Coordinates of C-alpha atoms and ligand atoms in Angstrom, one line a residue:
X352 CA 0.1 0.1 0.1
X353 CA 1.6 3.4 -0.8
X354 CA 0.7 6.7 0.8
X355 CA 1.5 10.2 -0.6
X356 CA 2.6 12.9 1.6
X357 CA 4.6 15.8 1.3
X358 CA 8.6 15.4 1.1
X359 CA 10.4 17.0 3.5
X360 CA 13.9 15.5 3.4
X361 CA 15.2 13.5 0.4
X362 CA 16.8 9.8 -0.2
X363 CA 15.0 6.5 0.3
X364 CA 15.0 4.9 4.0
X365 CA 13.7 1.1 4.6
X366 CA 13.1 0.2 8.0
X367 CA 10.4 -1.0 10.3
X368 CA 7.9 1.6 11.6
X369 CA 8.6 2.7 15.7
X370 CA 5.6 4.6 16.4
X371 CA 6.4 7.0 18.7
X372 CA 3.6 8.0 21.6
X373 CA 3.8 10.9 23.9
X374 CA 3.9 8.4 27.0
X375 CA 6.5 5.7 25.1
X376 CA 9.3 6.4 27.8
X377 CA 11.7 3.1 29.0
X378 CA 10.7 1.2 32.0
X379 CA 11.3 -2.1 32.9
X380 CA 8.1 -4.6 33.6
X381 CA 10.1 -6.6 35.4
X382 CA 9.4 -7.2 39.1
X383 CA 11.2 -5.6 41.9
X384 CA 12.5 -7.2 45.2
X385 CA 11.7 -4.0 47.2
X386 CA 8.4 -2.5 47.5
X387 CA 9.5 -0.2 50.1
X388 CA 12.2 1.3 48.6
X389 CA 9.8 1.6 45.6
X390 CA 6.9 3.2 47.6
X391 CA 9.5 6.2 48.8
X392 CA 10.8 6.7 45.4
X393 CA 7.7 7.5 44.2
X394 CA 6.4 9.8 47.6
X395 CA 10.2 11.6 46.3
X396 CA 9.4 11.9 43.1
X397 CA 5.7 13.4 43.6
X398 CA 7.4 16.0 46.4
X399 CA 10.0 17.1 43.6
X400 CA 7.3 17.4 41.2
X401 CA 5.4 19.3 43.5
X402 CA 8.0 21.6 44.1
X403 CA 9.0 22.2 40.5
X404 CA 4.9 23.0 39.5
X405 CA 5.3 25.6 42.5
X406 CA 8.3 26.8 41.2
X407 CA 6.8 27.6 37.8
X408 CA 3.5 28.7 39.1
X409 CA 5.7 31.7 40.9
X410 CA 7.4 32.4 37.8
X411 CA 4.2 32.3 36.1
X412 CA 2.5 34.7 38.5
X413 CA 5.6 37.0 37.8
X414 CA 5.3 36.7 34.4
X415 CA 1.4 37.1 33.4
X416 CA -1.8 37.6 34.9
X417 CA -2.7 35.6 38.1
X418 CA -5.9 34.0 36.5
X419 CA -3.2 32.1 33.9
X420 CA -1.3 30.4 36.5
X421 CA -4.2 28.4 37.5
X422 CA -3.1 25.9 35.0
X423 CA -0.3 25.0 37.7
X424 CA -3.1 24.4 40.4
X425 CA -4.6 22.1 37.9
X426 CA -1.2 20.5 37.5
X427 CA -0.7 20.0 41.3
X428 CA -4.7 18.4 41.7
X429 CA -3.7 16.1 39.3
X430 CA -0.6 15.0 40.7
X431 CA -1.6 14.8 44.1
X432 CA -5.1 12.9 42.8
X433 CA -5.5 10.1 45.5
X434 CA -7.5 7.8 43.2
X435 CA -4.5 8.0 40.6
X436 CA -2.0 7.4 43.4
X437 CA -3.9 4.4 45.0
X438 CA -3.7 2.7 41.4
X439 CA 0.0 3.6 41.3
X440 CA 0.6 2.1 44.7
X441 CA -1.3 -0.8 44.4
X442 CA 0.8 -1.9 41.1
X443 CA 3.9 -1.1 43.4
X444 CA 2.6 -3.3 46.2
X445 CA 2.3 -6.0 43.5
X446 CA 6.0 -5.5 43.2
X447 CA 6.5 -3.5 40.3
X448 CA 8.9 -0.5 39.8
X449 CA 7.4 2.6 40.5
X450 CA 8.3 4.1 37.1
X451 CA 6.3 1.2 35.4
X452 CA 3.3 1.6 38.0
X453 CA 3.1 5.1 37.2
X454 CA 3.5 4.7 33.3
X455 CA 0.8 2.1 33.3
X456 CA -1.8 4.1 35.5
X457 CA -0.8 7.0 33.5
X458 CA -1.7 5.0 30.1
X459 CA -5.4 4.0 31.7
X460 CA -6.1 7.3 32.6
X461 CA -5.2 8.8 29.4
X462 CA -7.2 5.9 27.5
X463 CA -10.0 7.0 29.2
X464 CA -9.8 10.7 28.7
X465 CA -9.2 10.6 25.0
X466 CA -12.4 8.6 24.7
X467 CA -14.4 11.3 26.6
X468 CA -16.7 13.2 24.7
X469 CA -16.1 16.4 26.5
X470 CA -13.7 18.6 24.5
X471 CA -12.7 20.1 27.9
X472 CA -11.9 16.5 29.4
X473 CA -10.1 15.3 26.0
X474 CA -7.7 18.4 26.4
X475 CA -6.8 17.6 30.0
X476 CA -4.8 14.8 28.1
X477 CA -2.3 17.5 27.9
X478 CA -1.8 18.3 31.5
X479 CA -2.3 14.8 32.6
X480 CA 0.8 14.0 30.1
X481 CA 2.7 17.0 31.4
X482 CA 2.5 15.9 35.1
X483 CA 3.4 12.3 33.9
X484 CA 6.5 13.8 32.2
X485 CA 7.9 15.5 35.4
X486 CA 7.2 12.4 37.7
X487 CA 8.9 10.5 35.3
X488 CA 12.1 12.7 35.2
X489 CA 12.1 12.3 39.2
X490 CA 11.8 8.3 38.9
X491 CA 14.4 7.9 36.7
X492 CA 16.5 10.6 38.6
X493 CA 19.0 10.7 35.7
X494 CA 17.5 12.2 32.8
X495 CA 14.3 13.4 31.4
X496 CA 12.4 10.4 30.0
X497 CA 13.5 10.0 26.3
X498 CA 13.0 7.6 23.7
X499 CA 15.4 4.7 23.2
X500 CA 16.1 2.7 20.3
X501 CA 18.2 -0.1 19.8
X502 CA 17.7 -1.0 16.0
X503 CA 17.7 0.7 12.9
X504 CA 14.0 2.3 13.1
X505 CA 11.6 4.4 10.5
X506 CA 10.1 6.8 13.3
X507 CA 6.4 7.4 12.7
X508 CA 5.1 10.3 14.9
X509 CA 2.1 12.6 14.8
X510 CA 4.4 15.4 15.1
X511 CA 7.9 15.1 16.0
X512 CA 8.8 18.1 18.7
X513 CA 12.2 19.4 19.2
X514 CA 12.3 17.9 22.7
X515 CA 11.4 14.4 21.6
X516 CA 14.3 14.3 19.4
X517 CA 16.8 15.2 22.1
X518 CA 18.9 12.5 23.1
X519 CA 17.5 10.3 20.1
X520 CA 20.4 8.0 18.5
X521 CA 19.9 9.2 14.9
X522 CA 22.5 6.7 13.6
X523 CA 19.7 4.2 13.9
X524 CA 16.6 6.2 12.7
X525 CA 16.6 5.6 8.8
X526 CA 13.2 7.5 7.8
X527 CA 10.9 9.8 9.5
X528 CA 7.0 9.7 8.7
X529 CA 4.9 12.5 10.1
X530 CA 1.3 13.2 10.2
X531 CA 1.9 17.0 10.7
X532 CA 4.7 19.4 10.0
X533 CA 5.9 21.3 6.9
X534 CA 9.1 21.4 4.9
X535 CA 10.5 24.0 7.6
X536 CA 9.3 22.3 11.0
X537 CA 11.8 21.7 13.1
X538 CA 11.5 17.8 12.6
X539 CA 12.1 18.4 9.0
X540 CA 15.1 20.4 9.6
X541 CA 16.6 17.9 11.7
X542 CA 15.8 15.3 9.2
X543 CA 17.6 17.2 6.3
X544 CA 20.4 17.9 8.4
X545 CA 21.3 14.4 9.3
X546 CA 20.5 13.5 6.0
X547 CA 17.5 11.2 7.1
X548 CA 14.8 10.5 4.5
X549 CA 11.4 11.7 5.5
X550 CA 7.5 12.8 4.5
X551 CA 5.1 14.6 6.4
X552 CA 1.3 14.7 5.7
X553 CA 0.4 11.1 6.1
X554 CA -1.9 9.4 8.0
X555 CA -0.4 7.4 10.5
X556 CA -3.3 5.6 11.6
X557 CA -2.7 3.4 8.8
X558 CA 0.8 1.8 9.9
X559 CA 1.0 -0.6 12.4
X560 CA 4.2 -1.0 14.9
X561 CA 6.5 -3.2 13.3
X562 CA 5.5 -2.6 9.3
X563 CA 8.0 -2.4 7.1
X564 CA 8.4 1.0 5.2
X565 CA 10.3 2.2 2.4
X566 CA 10.2 6.0 2.9
X567 CA 10.7 7.9 -0.1
X568 CA 11.6 11.3 0.5
X569 CA 12.2 12.3 -3.1
X570 CA 8.4 11.8 -4.0
X571 CA 6.9 12.0 -0.4
X572 CA 5.5 8.6 -0.7
X573 CA 5.5 6.0 1.9
X574 CA 5.3 2.5 0.9
X575 CA 4.0 -0.2 3.6
X576 CA 5.2 -3.7 2.7
X577 CA 6.8 -2.6 -0.2
X578 CA 6.7 -4.8 -3.5
X579 CA 9.7 -7.0 -5.1
X580 CA 10.0 -4.2 -7.5
X581 CA 10.4 -1.7 -5.0
X582 CA 12.7 -3.0 -3.0
X583 CA 14.6 -3.7 -6.3
X584 CA 14.8 -0.1 -7.0
X585 CA 15.8 0.5 -3.0
X586 CA 19.3 -1.4 -4.0
X587 CA 19.6 0.5 -6.9
X588 CA 19.3 3.7 -4.8
X589 CA 21.7 2.5 -2.6
X590 CA 24.5 1.6 -5.5
X591 CA 23.9 5.4 -6.8
X592 CA 24.7 6.5 -3.3
X593 CA 28.0 4.7 -3.1
X594 CA 29.1 6.4 -6.8
X595 CA 27.7 9.7 -5.7
X596 CA 30.0 9.4 -2.7
X597 CA 33.4 8.9 -4.7
X598 CA 32.4 11.5 -7.2
X599 CA 32.6 13.8 -4.2
X600 CA 35.4 12.8 -2.8
X601 CA 37.9 15.5 -4.4
X602 CA 35.4 18.5 -2.9
X603 CA 36.4 17.2 0.4
X604 CA 39.5 19.2 0.6
X605 CA 38.6 22.6 -1.1
X606 CA 36.9 25.9 -0.8
X607 CA 34.1 26.5 -2.6
X608 CA 34.6 29.0 -5.9
X609 CA 32.4 29.1 -8.9
X610 CA 34.4 28.4 -12.5
X611 CA 35.1 32.1 -12.8
X612 CA 36.7 32.3 -9.7
X613 CA 33.7 33.8 -7.3
X614 CA 34.3 32.5 -3.8
X615 CA 31.0 31.4 -1.6
X616 CA 31.7 30.5 2.1
X617 CA 29.8 27.3 2.9
X618 CA 28.9 27.0 6.7
X619 CA 27.1 24.4 8.8
X620 CA 23.8 24.7 10.7
X621 CA 23.9 22.5 13.7
X622 CA 21.8 22.1 16.9
X623 CA 24.5 20.9 19.3
X624 CA 28.3 21.1 20.1
X625 CA 28.3 17.1 19.7
X626 CA 27.6 17.5 15.7
X627 CA 30.8 19.8 15.3
X628 CA 32.6 16.0 14.7
X629 CA 30.9 16.2 11.4
X630 CA 31.6 19.6 10.1
X631 CA 35.3 18.5 8.5
X632 CA 34.2 19.8 4.8
X633 CA 32.5 23.2 6.5
X634 CA 33.8 26.4 6.6
X635 CA 32.9 26.9 9.9
X636 CA 29.5 27.1 11.6
X637 CA 26.9 29.3 9.8
X638 CA 24.0 28.8 12.6
X639 CA 24.3 27.1 15.7
X640 CA 20.7 27.1 16.9
X641 CA 21.5 27.2 21.0
X642 CA 17.7 26.5 22.1
X643 CA 18.3 22.9 22.1
X644 CA 21.2 23.4 24.7
X645 CA 18.4 24.8 26.8
X646 CA 15.6 22.4 25.9
X647 CA 17.8 19.2 27.1
X648 CA 16.9 19.5 31.1
X649 CA 14.4 20.9 33.2
X650 CA 16.1 23.8 33.9
X651 CA 18.5 26.7 32.5
X652 CA 21.8 25.2 31.5
X653 CA 24.5 26.9 34.0
X654 CA 27.3 29.1 32.6
X655 CA 29.6 26.6 32.6
X656 CA 27.4 24.2 30.9
X657 CA 26.9 26.7 28.1
X658 CA 30.7 27.6 27.9
X659 CA 31.6 24.3 27.4
X660 CA 29.1 24.3 24.6
X661 CA 30.1 27.4 23.1
X662 CA 33.9 26.7 23.4
X663 CA 33.5 23.5 21.8
X664 CA 32.4 24.9 18.7
X665 CA 34.6 28.1 18.6
X666 CA 37.7 25.7 19.5
X667 CA 37.1 23.2 16.4
X668 CA 38.3 25.6 13.9
X669 CA 40.3 28.7 15.5
X670 CA 40.9 30.5 12.2
X671 CA 37.4 30.3 11.2
X672 CA 34.2 32.6 12.4
X673 CA 31.4 31.1 13.7
X674 CA 28.2 32.1 14.1
X675 CA 26.2 31.3 17.4
X676 CA 22.6 32.4 17.5
X677 CA 20.7 33.6 20.6
X678 CA 17.7 31.7 22.1
X679 CA 15.1 31.2 19.9
X680 CA 12.6 29.8 21.9
X681 CA 9.0 30.2 21.2
X682 CA 6.8 29.0 18.1
X683 CA 7.2 25.1 18.3
X684 CA 9.8 25.2 20.5
X685 CA 9.5 25.6 24.6
X686 CA 11.0 25.3 27.5
X687 CA 9.4 23.1 30.4
X688 CA 10.8 25.6 33.0
X689 CA 9.7 28.9 31.7
X690 CA 6.1 28.9 31.2
X691 CA 5.1 30.8 28.5
X692 CA 1.6 32.2 28.1
X693 CA -0.5 30.0 26.1
X694 CA -1.1 32.3 22.7
X695 CA -3.5 32.0 20.5
X696 CA -0.6 32.5 17.6
X697 CA 2.5 31.3 18.9
X698 CA 4.9 32.0 15.6
X699 CA 3.4 35.5 16.2
X700 CA 4.2 35.9 19.7
X701 CA 6.5 36.0 22.1
X702 CA 9.3 34.3 20.3
X703 CA 13.2 34.6 20.1
X704 CA 14.8 37.6 20.8
X705 CA 11.2 39.0 21.9
X706 CA 11.5 36.4 24.8
X707 CA 15.0 36.7 25.7
X708 CA 14.3 40.6 26.0
X709 CA 11.5 39.9 28.5
X710 CA 13.6 37.4 30.5
X711 CA 16.8 39.1 31.0
X712 CA 18.1 36.5 33.1
X713 CA 18.4 33.5 30.7
X714 CA 19.6 36.1 28.1
X715 CA 22.3 37.7 30.4
X716 CA 23.3 34.0 31.4
X717 CA 23.9 33.2 27.5
X718 CA 25.6 36.4 26.5
X719 CA 28.1 36.1 29.5
X720 CA 28.7 32.2 28.7
X721 CA 29.4 33.5 24.8
X722 CA 31.7 36.2 25.6
X723 CA 33.8 33.8 28.3
X724 CA 33.8 31.3 25.4
X725 CA 35.2 33.7 22.8
X726 CA 39.0 32.8 23.8
X727 CA 40.0 33.3 20.0
X728 CA 38.0 36.3 18.8
X729 CA 36.0 33.9 16.5
X730 CA 32.7 34.2 17.9
X731 CA 29.8 36.2 15.8
X732 CA 26.4 36.5 17.9
X733 CA 23.4 36.4 16.1
X734 CA 20.0 37.6 17.1
X735 CA 17.1 35.8 16.0
X736 CA 13.5 37.4 14.5
X737 CA 14.7 41.3 15.0
X738 CA 11.7 43.5 13.8
X739 CA 12.9 46.8 15.0
X740 CA 15.5 49.0 16.2
X741 CA 15.0 49.4 19.6
X742 CA 15.2 45.7 20.0
X743 CA 18.7 46.0 18.7
X744 CA 19.6 48.8 20.5
X745 CA 18.1 47.5 23.9
X746 CA 20.1 44.1 23.4
X747 CA 23.2 45.8 22.5
X748 CA 22.9 47.9 26.1
X749 CA 22.4 44.7 27.3
X750 CA 25.6 43.1 26.1
X751 CA 27.4 46.1 27.0
X752 CA 26.3 46.1 30.9
X753 CA 27.5 42.3 30.7
X754 CA 31.0 43.1 29.1
X755 CA 31.6 46.1 31.8
X756 CA 30.5 43.3 34.6
X757 CA 32.8 40.8 33.3
X758 CA 35.8 43.5 32.9
X759 CA 35.0 44.5 36.6
X760 CA 35.7 40.8 37.5
X761 CA 38.8 40.7 35.6
X762 CA 37.9 38.9 32.5
X763 CA 39.0 40.0 29.2
X764 CA 36.8 41.1 26.4
X765 CA 37.9 39.3 23.0
X766 CA 36.8 40.9 19.7
X767 CA 33.5 39.4 18.1
X768 CA 31.1 39.7 15.7
X769 CA 27.6 40.9 16.5
X770 CA 24.6 40.4 13.7
X771 CA 21.1 40.0 13.3
X772 CA 18.7 37.5 11.3
X773 CA 16.5 38.9 8.6
X774 CA 13.6 37.0 9.2
X775 CA 10.8 39.3 9.9
X776 CA 9.2 41.2 6.4
X777 CA 9.5 44.8 8.5
X778 CA 13.4 43.9 9.0
X779 CA 14.1 43.1 5.5
X780 CA 12.2 46.1 4.0
X781 CA 13.6 48.6 6.4
X782 CA 17.2 47.3 7.0
X783 CA 18.4 50.5 5.8
X784 CA 17.8 51.5 9.3
X785 CA 19.3 48.8 11.2
X786 CA 22.3 48.0 9.2
X787 CA 24.8 50.5 11.1
X788 CA 24.2 48.8 14.0
X789 CA 25.3 45.5 13.4
X790 CA 28.5 43.7 11.6
X791 CA 26.7 41.1 9.4
X792 CA 23.0 39.8 8.6
X793 CA 21.8 36.2 7.9
X794 CA 18.7 35.8 6.0
X795 CA 16.6 33.3 7.8
X796 CA 14.4 32.3 4.7
X797 CA 12.3 29.7 6.6
X798 CA 10.8 32.2 8.6
X799 CA 11.0 35.0 5.9
X800 CA 8.8 32.8 3.6
X801 CA 6.2 32.2 6.6
X802 CA 5.9 35.8 7.3
X803 CA 5.7 36.9 3.9
X804 CA 2.9 34.4 2.8
X805 CA 1.4 34.6 6.0
X806 CA 1.8 30.6 6.1
X807 CA 2.1 28.6 9.7
X808 CA 5.5 26.5 8.7
X809 CA 4.1 24.0 10.9
X810 CA 0.5 23.5 9.0
X811 CA 0.7 20.9 6.1
X812 CA -2.4 22.6 4.7
X813 CA -0.4 25.5 3.8
X814 CA 2.3 24.2 2.5
X815 CA 1.9 25.2 -0.9
X816 CA 2.8 28.8 0.1
X817 CA 6.3 27.9 1.2
X818 CA 7.7 29.5 -2.3
X819 CA 11.1 30.1 -2.3
X820 CA 11.4 30.9 -5.8
X821 CA 8.7 33.1 -5.8
X822 CA 10.1 36.3 -7.7
X823 CA 8.9 38.7 -5.3
X824 CA 10.8 36.8 -2.4
X825 CA 14.0 37.2 -4.2
X826 CA 13.5 40.5 -5.0
X827 CA 13.6 41.2 -1.2
X828 CA 16.5 39.0 -0.8
X829 CA 18.2 41.2 -3.4
X830 CA 17.2 44.3 -1.7
X831 CA 18.7 42.8 1.5
X832 CA 22.1 41.9 -0.1
X833 CA 22.3 45.4 -1.6
X834 CA 21.6 47.4 1.5
X835 CA 24.1 45.1 3.4
X836 CA 26.8 45.3 0.6
X837 CA 26.2 49.1 0.3
X838 CA 27.5 49.5 4.1
X839 CA 30.2 47.1 3.7
X840 CA 28.7 44.2 5.6
X841 CA 28.4 40.4 4.8
X842 CA 25.1 38.5 4.2
X843 CA 24.5 35.1 4.7
X844 CA 21.5 32.8 4.1
X845 CA 20.7 29.8 6.6
X846 CA 17.3 28.6 6.3
X847 CA 16.6 25.9 4.1
X848 CA 16.9 27.6 0.7
X849 CA 20.6 28.0 1.3
X850 CA 21.2 23.9 1.0
X851 CA 18.8 22.8 -2.0
X852 CA 20.5 22.8 -5.1
X853 CA 18.1 25.1 -7.3
X854 CA 17.5 28.0 -4.8
X855 CA 21.3 27.9 -3.7
X856 CA 22.2 28.7 -7.3
X857 CA 19.8 31.5 -7.3
X858 CA 21.2 33.0 -3.9
X859 CA 24.6 32.7 -5.0
X860 CA 23.9 34.7 -8.3
X861 CA 21.7 37.4 -6.2
X862 CA 25.0 38.1 -4.6
X863 CA 25.1 36.5 -1.1
X864 CA 28.4 36.1 0.9
X865 CA 27.6 32.8 2.4
X866 CA 25.5 29.7 2.7
X867 CA 24.7 27.8 5.7
X868 CA 23.2 24.5 5.5
X869 CA 22.7 20.7 6.7
X870 CA 26.5 19.4 6.6
X871 CA 25.2 16.4 4.3
X872 CA 24.4 19.0 1.8
X873 CA 28.0 20.7 1.6
X874 CA 29.8 18.7 -0.8
X875 CA 27.1 18.4 -3.2
X876 CA 26.4 22.3 -3.4
X877 CA 30.2 22.7 -3.3
X878 CA 30.5 20.6 -6.6
X879 CA 27.5 22.1 -8.1
X880 CA 28.9 26.0 -7.8
X881 CA 32.5 24.9 -8.9
X882 CA 31.1 23.9 -12.2
X883 CA 29.0 27.2 -12.9
X884 CA 30.1 30.6 -13.8
X885 CA 29.0 33.9 -11.8
X886 CA 28.6 35.8 -14.9
X887 CA 25.7 33.2 -16.2
X888 CA 24.1 32.8 -12.8
X889 CA 23.9 36.6 -13.1
X890 CA 21.7 36.4 -16.2
X891 CA 20.2 33.5 -14.6
X892 CA 18.9 35.6 -11.9
X893 CA 17.8 38.6 -13.9
X894 CA 15.7 36.1 -16.2
X895 CA 14.0 35.0 -13.6
X896 CA 13.4 38.3 -11.8
X897 CA 11.2 39.3 -14.7
X898 CA 9.0 35.8 -14.2
X899 CA 5.9 36.1 -11.9
X900 CA 5.3 32.7 -10.5
X901 CA 7.3 30.4 -8.1
X902 CA 6.9 27.4 -10.3
X903 CA 7.8 29.6 -13.4
X904 CA 11.2 30.3 -11.6
X905 CA 12.1 26.7 -10.4
X906 CA 11.3 25.3 -13.9
X907 CA 13.8 28.1 -15.3
X908 CA 16.8 27.3 -13.0
X909 CA 15.9 23.3 -13.5
X910 CA 16.4 24.0 -17.4
X911 CA 19.6 25.9 -16.4
X912 CA 21.2 23.2 -14.5
X913 CA 19.7 20.4 -17.2
X914 CA 21.5 21.9 -20.1
X915 CA 24.3 22.7 -18.0
X916 CA 24.7 19.2 -17.0
X917 CA 24.3 18.1 -20.6
X918 CA 26.7 19.9 -22.2
X919 CA 29.3 18.9 -19.3
X920 CA 28.3 15.3 -19.4
X921 CA 27.7 15.6 -15.6
X922 CA 25.0 14.3 -13.7
X923 CA 23.9 15.5 -10.2
X924 CA 20.6 14.1 -9.7
X925 CA 20.3 11.0 -7.5
Ligands
PEP1056 C1 14.9 30.4 9.3 O1 13.7 31.1 10.1 O2 15.3 30.6 7.9 C2 16.3 29.9 10.5 C3 17.2 29.5 9.8 O3 15.6 29.9 11.8 P1 14.9 28.7 12.3 O4 14.7 27.7 10.9 O5 15.8 28.2 13.2 O6 13.4 29.1 12.4
MG1057 MG1 14.1 31.4 11.9

């Protein structure tokens, strides 16, 4: 049976389905000898979770209306529900581990709630799950409950949230299938960064645990129990990959130049410092999404933990500039320990720099760690989602005060660059008024497109409005490049457009200085650019800017690439 969805990350993956439900955590169903120990463990976990919820409530009361902090009272009520706890204790008294008992009882309650007709009750399942995650953390005592896999799998989830993916061994993930989320959801970005084939928009109720899935990220299809013919095609695909790897070998040791000598810097996008070992072929980090470091635990990472992470990145290549982006929380990324007021439109709400400026403690700790980690003067700090000059000025003032404090403590402040992401339309159109305050800009095309087209990047129903080739978008990008260059500032692009051959070609033609992308795309983009001439790309751009539609532009670029590969006898496609 073949299902059609949206392609979010190319390639073919074959593995058995592993369904992710919210409450899938690792617990042992074996019996333990010590009932009292488990009862004590449960009691302690409840106390710890209670303290955490109360702290969140206090924080919430400081940040929002008292009325809105009521949700934590609801969480406390769930946590201490005597019937619920009685059921858990009954299972422990039968000899089960506390974590197993808590999980089983939660599952039973969630099943009942989800069956209820009342929408209100159904929505409470989110709260039960929230409390559950907290208690399980304290029962486990070591880490937040995480997904654990020990064999190759095709992950199947309604929506893969960023926090679910933390700590997952992606070497074992051969494909990702989701019901929700578009091309630029964070799950999609992770999939592309790691080169995992991925398809969204699939009704996952038709997939059972253990089904063999052939996920075709090129065409956005998922084949359940694939046919012989499909398996033969898969083998052929693997063979082609090997050929491609051989072909790309010579590009590992080169910088990126067009045939007529134009240098383009190719950076890598990363979400954790651990990825740094994969970046051998990139020229530095063009985007470090630091929010994932803040999402790993139930509290803000200490300054030392942050410094370790930033230092690892900066020391990986002391001669390269590395762009570290300050927190981009909000939208689809949340911190459990920072209660964000429920928003009707989270992507239009208190996200990124807005949240950092509203929570100066966290922002200050990040700035401190960044400046302290900057031992080799190769740091570029980048602020996400800037809209106004005031936001830049307020952030700069904060940075100056952090610097002054560090100097007073006897630290030396090494030089660094400060830049902004251009991803809110007003910053793109009004860049002339912002540019003097910064050293560089990087275009966040994922958000820029989302906000220009007023189309939620997480909503597959409006995925057709993700139009990276739209001539009007290209004109806005051209405007950003022109303004930055007029002021002698460099411009990068770190959205997904930068790592896709057709759009990367246009961005280079438009004049960007840096493309930053998932590291699995670097060699292919380098190979492609090494075979084209800047003079031809400028002509191509002039041609497509006269068109009116996204698809017309894409067709024109594909024609150029096809003609070009025929002339040279090159084959790029896989
Ligand atoms: C972007 O918006 O293009 C970007 C690079 O940032 P993120 O995808 O993390 O929002
Ligand atoms: Mg963005």
